[in-house]
Amino acid sequence: RKEVEQDPGPFNVPEGATVAFNCTYSNSASQSFFWYRQDCRKEPKLLMSVYSSGNEDGRFTAQLNRASQYISLLIRDSKLSDSATYLCVVIRYGQNFVFGPGTRLSVLP
Amino acid sequence: DAGVIQSPRHEVTEMGQEVTLRCKPISGHNSLFWYRQTMMRGLELLIYFNNNVPIDDSGMPEDRFSAKMPNASFSTLKIQPSEPRDSAVYFCASSAAKYYNSPLHFGNGTRLTVT
């Protein structure tokens, strides 16, 4: 079993839809969590950190469930520009960043 | 603010040749990471440094790969000799490890093609 798992998708949603992604991690000692976004042929870019109490940044909401060992990302009112691959990232210890395989999102007009 | 700078952006070489990828991390960041990304295997950590010291190189595929960080502002990843299966995008990333919950910042990547 991989340490960080995501549904690869693709998720094809119409503009304006709400879409949610989950990411599960296997190591209960994981300390910090992030969502990154990667556009085709570009580098991954930080979308948001994930805090224990959950956090929101505009149309994006991130949640952490330590008991079930998953994090989620909710995108409301999706835009065409949200089309990308979303990568879940977990820090195990120190600076050991572990990336999930990514979930591909296509927002359709 | 300059981000992580990688060079070259693209590299096309023949099998057996030596390839050197370069990276300048964000000033003040004390952790540096080399990743490789392919369609088949996704993003794989090759090696990371903390305060210029290699901490974990378990992801380096084999002896053909080597990485150095002679100072806080420069790192190289060398492949010698290169093989077609090394074709991938290689990303360098840096982080301010001294701050808890500090994220990674990636460079634009080097797209390597070995023929």
Short mmCIF file of C-alpha atoms in Angstrom, two decimals:
data_model
loop_
_atom_site.label_atom_id
_atom_site.label_comp_id
_atom_site.label_asym_id
_atom_site.label_seq_id
_atom_site.Cartn_x
_atom_site.Cartn_y
_atom_site.Cartn_z
CA ARG A 1 0.00 0.00 0.00
CA LYS A 2 1.34 3.43 -0.93
CA GLU A 3 1.94 5.86 1.88
CA VAL A 4 -0.24 8.57 0.33
CA GLU A 5 -3.12 7.61 -1.94
CA GLN A 6 -5.45 9.63 -4.13
CA ASP A 7 -8.10 8.82 -6.70
CA PRO A 8 -6.32 9.63 -10.00
CA GLY A 9 -9.56 10.75 -11.67
CA PRO A 10 -10.09 12.39 -14.03
CA PHE A 11 -12.90 14.33 -12.44
CA ASN A 12 -14.84 16.06 -15.22
CA VAL A 13 -17.17 18.70 -13.82
CA PRO A 14 -19.12 21.59 -15.35
CA GLU A 15 -18.19 25.16 -14.60
CA GLY A 16 -19.77 26.33 -11.37
CA ALA A 17 -19.90 22.86 -9.82
CA THR A 18 -18.57 21.92 -6.41
CA VAL A 19 -16.01 19.15 -6.40
CA ALA A 20 -14.21 17.37 -3.56
CA PHE A 21 -11.07 15.28 -3.47
CA ASN A 22 -9.88 13.00 -0.72
CA CYS A 23 -6.40 11.83 0.10
CA THR A 24 -5.53 9.08 2.57
CA TYR A 25 -2.21 8.56 4.32
CA SER A 26 -0.98 5.48 6.09
CA ASN A 27 1.53 6.82 8.60
CA SER A 28 -0.22 8.05 11.72
CA ALA A 29 2.92 9.96 12.71
CA SER A 30 2.47 12.34 9.77
CA GLN A 31 2.80 15.88 10.97
CA SER A 32 1.97 18.43 8.29
CA PHE A 33 -0.24 18.43 5.23
CA PHE A 34 -0.53 20.47 2.05
CA TRP A 35 -2.40 20.62 -1.23
CA TYR A 36 -0.41 21.46 -4.35
CA ARG A 37 -1.68 22.13 -7.82
CA GLN A 38 0.23 21.18 -10.96
CA ASP A 39 -0.63 22.41 -14.43
CA CYS A 40 0.38 20.42 -17.49
CA ARG A 41 4.14 20.62 -18.10
CA LYS A 42 4.65 22.95 -15.15
CA GLU A 43 6.02 22.64 -11.65
CA PRO A 44 3.82 21.87 -8.63
CA LYS A 45 2.71 25.01 -6.81
CA LEU A 46 1.46 25.33 -3.27
CA LEU A 47 -2.31 25.73 -3.16
CA MET A 48 -2.80 25.69 0.59
CA SER A 49 -1.60 24.22 3.85
CA VAL A 50 -4.05 22.05 5.78
CA TYR A 51 -4.57 22.87 9.43
CA SER A 52 -6.06 20.62 12.10
CA SER A 53 -9.15 22.78 12.50
CA GLY A 54 -9.72 23.03 8.75
CA ASN A 55 -9.12 26.15 6.73
CA GLU A 56 -10.57 28.08 3.85
CA ASP A 57 -9.04 30.24 1.15
CA GLY A 58 -11.64 31.79 -1.10
CA ARG A 59 -13.39 29.00 -3.00
CA PHE A 60 -11.08 26.35 -1.54
CA THR A 61 -11.61 24.52 1.75
CA ALA A 62 -9.21 21.99 3.23
CA GLN A 63 -10.02 19.56 6.02
CA LEU A 64 -7.93 17.14 8.06
CA ASN A 65 -9.28 14.04 9.78
CA ARG A 66 -6.47 12.55 11.86
CA ALA A 67 -8.61 9.73 13.27
CA SER A 68 -9.38 8.40 9.79
CA GLN A 69 -6.10 9.60 8.34
CA TYR A 70 -7.37 11.58 5.41
CA ILE A 71 -7.37 15.11 4.14
CA SER A 72 -9.83 16.64 1.75
CA LEU A 73 -10.03 19.55 -0.65
CA LEU A 74 -13.32 21.16 -1.63
CA ILE A 75 -13.55 23.53 -4.57
CA ARG A 76 -16.72 25.59 -4.85
CA ASP A 77 -17.97 27.39 -7.96
CA SER A 78 -15.28 25.76 -10.07
CA LYS A 79 -13.69 27.77 -12.89
CA LEU A 80 -12.13 26.62 -16.14
CA SER A 81 -8.79 27.76 -14.71
CA ASP A 82 -9.11 25.23 -11.88
CA SER A 83 -8.36 22.44 -14.39
CA ALA A 84 -5.12 20.88 -13.15
CA THR A 85 -3.75 17.97 -11.18
CA TYR A 86 -4.11 18.30 -7.41
CA LEU A 87 -1.39 16.70 -5.32
CA CYS A 88 -1.76 15.82 -1.68
CA VAL A 89 1.47 16.16 0.34
CA VAL A 90 2.28 14.78 3.76
CA ILE A 91 5.32 15.49 5.92
CA ARG A 92 6.25 12.39 7.85
CA TYR A 93 9.00 13.79 9.99
CA GLY A 94 11.65 16.45 9.67
CA GLN A 95 11.54 17.52 6.07
CA ASN A 96 10.37 14.25 4.56
CA PHE A 97 7.69 15.36 2.08
CA VAL A 98 5.66 12.51 0.58
CA PHE A 99 3.56 13.28 -2.49
CA GLY A 100 0.42 11.49 -3.55
CA PRO A 101 0.01 10.52 -7.20
CA GLY A 102 -2.40 13.39 -7.85
CA THR A 103 -6.02 13.78 -8.90
CA ARG A 104 -6.75 15.22 -12.31
CA LEU A 105 -9.57 17.76 -12.57
CA SER A 106 -11.10 19.02 -15.79
CA VAL A 107 -13.63 21.82 -15.53
CA LEU A 108 -15.78 21.90 -18.64
CA PRO A 109 -17.54 24.93 -20.13
CA ASP B 1 11.51 37.63 -4.94
CA ALA B 2 13.50 35.14 -7.01
CA GLY B 3 12.16 31.64 -6.75
CA VAL B 4 14.08 28.40 -7.15
CA ILE B 5 16.14 28.63 -10.31
CA GLN B 6 17.00 25.57 -12.35
CA SER B 7 19.10 25.19 -15.46
CA PRO B 8 18.95 24.13 -18.17
CA ARG B 9 15.21 24.14 -18.90
CA HIS B 10 15.64 21.44 -21.53
CA GLU B 11 18.43 18.97 -22.13
CA VAL B 12 18.65 16.50 -24.98
CA THR B 13 21.59 14.14 -24.91
CA GLU B 14 22.71 10.80 -26.21
CA MET B 15 22.92 7.66 -24.15
CA GLY B 16 26.24 7.40 -22.36
CA GLN B 17 26.80 11.13 -22.03
CA GLU B 18 27.18 12.94 -18.73
CA VAL B 19 24.35 15.25 -17.73
CA THR B 20 24.57 17.95 -15.05
CA LEU B 21 21.49 19.71 -13.73
CA ARG B 22 21.82 22.83 -11.64
CA CYS B 23 19.73 24.45 -8.95
CA LYS B 24 19.80 27.65 -6.94
CA PRO B 25 17.41 27.52 -3.97
CA ILE B 26 15.51 30.45 -2.54
CA SER B 27 17.83 32.59 -0.42
CA GLY B 28 17.47 31.72 3.27
CA HIS B 29 16.01 28.27 2.64
CA ASN B 30 18.12 25.59 4.29
CA SER B 31 16.59 22.45 2.79
CA LEU B 32 16.94 21.45 -0.84
CA PHE B 33 15.28 18.57 -2.65
CA TRP B 34 15.71 16.86 -6.01
CA TYR B 35 12.65 15.16 -7.50
CA ARG B 36 12.05 13.27 -10.73
CA GLN B 37 8.64 13.10 -12.41
CA THR B 38 7.44 10.71 -15.09
CA MET B 39 3.96 9.74 -16.23
CA MET B 40 4.45 6.19 -15.01
CA ARG B 41 5.92 6.84 -11.57
CA GLY B 42 4.72 10.32 -10.67
CA LEU B 43 6.87 12.55 -8.48
CA GLU B 44 9.74 10.69 -6.83
CA LEU B 45 12.14 12.11 -4.24
CA LEU B 46 15.73 11.42 -5.24
CA ILE B 47 17.66 13.14 -2.47
CA TYR B 48 17.36 15.98 -0.01
CA PHE B 49 19.86 18.17 1.82
CA ASN B 50 19.57 20.04 5.07
CA ASN B 51 22.13 22.78 5.68
CA ASN B 52 24.09 21.48 2.67
CA VAL B 53 24.36 17.96 4.13
CA PRO B 54 22.67 15.04 2.33
CA ILE B 55 20.04 13.62 4.70
CA ASP B 56 18.24 11.01 2.63
CA ASP B 57 19.51 9.70 -0.71
CA SER B 58 17.54 6.47 -0.66
CA GLY B 59 15.64 7.60 -3.74
CA MET B 60 18.73 7.91 -5.92
CA PRO B 61 18.21 5.14 -8.48
CA GLU B 62 21.76 3.85 -8.75
CA ASP B 63 25.39 4.81 -8.72
CA ARG B 64 25.04 6.64 -12.00
CA PHE B 65 23.28 9.41 -10.09
CA SER B 66 25.11 11.77 -7.75
CA ALA B 67 24.18 15.06 -6.11
CA LYS B 68 26.21 17.72 -4.40
CA MET B 69 25.53 20.90 -2.50
CA PRO B 70 28.84 22.72 -2.08
CA ASN B 71 27.20 25.77 -0.50
CA ALA B 72 23.82 27.11 0.57
CA SER B 73 23.04 28.65 -2.81
CA PHE B 74 23.91 25.92 -5.29
CA SER B 75 23.32 22.25 -5.94
CA THR B 76 23.96 19.87 -8.84
CA LEU B 77 22.50 16.55 -9.87
CA LYS B 78 24.73 14.55 -12.16
CA ILE B 79 23.93 11.48 -14.23
CA GLN B 80 26.89 9.61 -15.65
CA PRO B 81 26.45 7.72 -17.91
CA SER B 82 22.91 8.68 -18.92
CA GLU B 83 20.42 6.13 -20.21
CA PRO B 84 17.10 6.51 -22.10
CA ARG B 85 15.15 5.46 -18.98
CA ASP B 86 16.48 8.58 -17.22
CA SER B 87 14.27 10.71 -19.47
CA ALA B 88 11.99 12.67 -17.16
CA VAL B 89 11.39 16.10 -15.71
CA TYR B 90 13.76 16.81 -12.83
CA PHE B 91 12.59 19.32 -10.25
CA CYS B 92 14.58 21.05 -7.58
CA ALA B 93 12.70 22.44 -4.59
CA SER B 94 13.66 24.29 -1.43
CA SER B 95 12.11 24.88 1.95
CA ALA B 96 12.81 26.90 5.09
CA ALA B 97 13.12 23.84 7.29
CA LYS B 98 13.66 25.86 10.43
CA TYR B 99 10.01 26.92 10.32
CA TYR B 100 7.41 24.32 11.25
CA ASN B 101 4.94 23.58 8.48
CA SER B 102 7.13 25.30 5.89
CA PRO B 103 6.10 24.15 2.39
CA LEU B 104 8.21 23.26 -0.62
CA HIS B 105 8.83 25.74 -3.41
CA PHE B 106 9.67 24.22 -6.79
CA GLY B 107 11.78 25.40 -9.66
CA ASN B 108 10.53 25.25 -13.24
CA GLY B 109 12.20 21.90 -13.79
CA THR B 110 14.63 20.48 -16.32
CA ARG B 111 13.10 18.33 -19.02
CA LEU B 112 15.70 15.67 -19.84
CA THR B 113 15.55 13.53 -22.95
CA VAL B 114 18.14 10.80 -23.41
CA THR B 115 18.16 9.24 -26.87
#
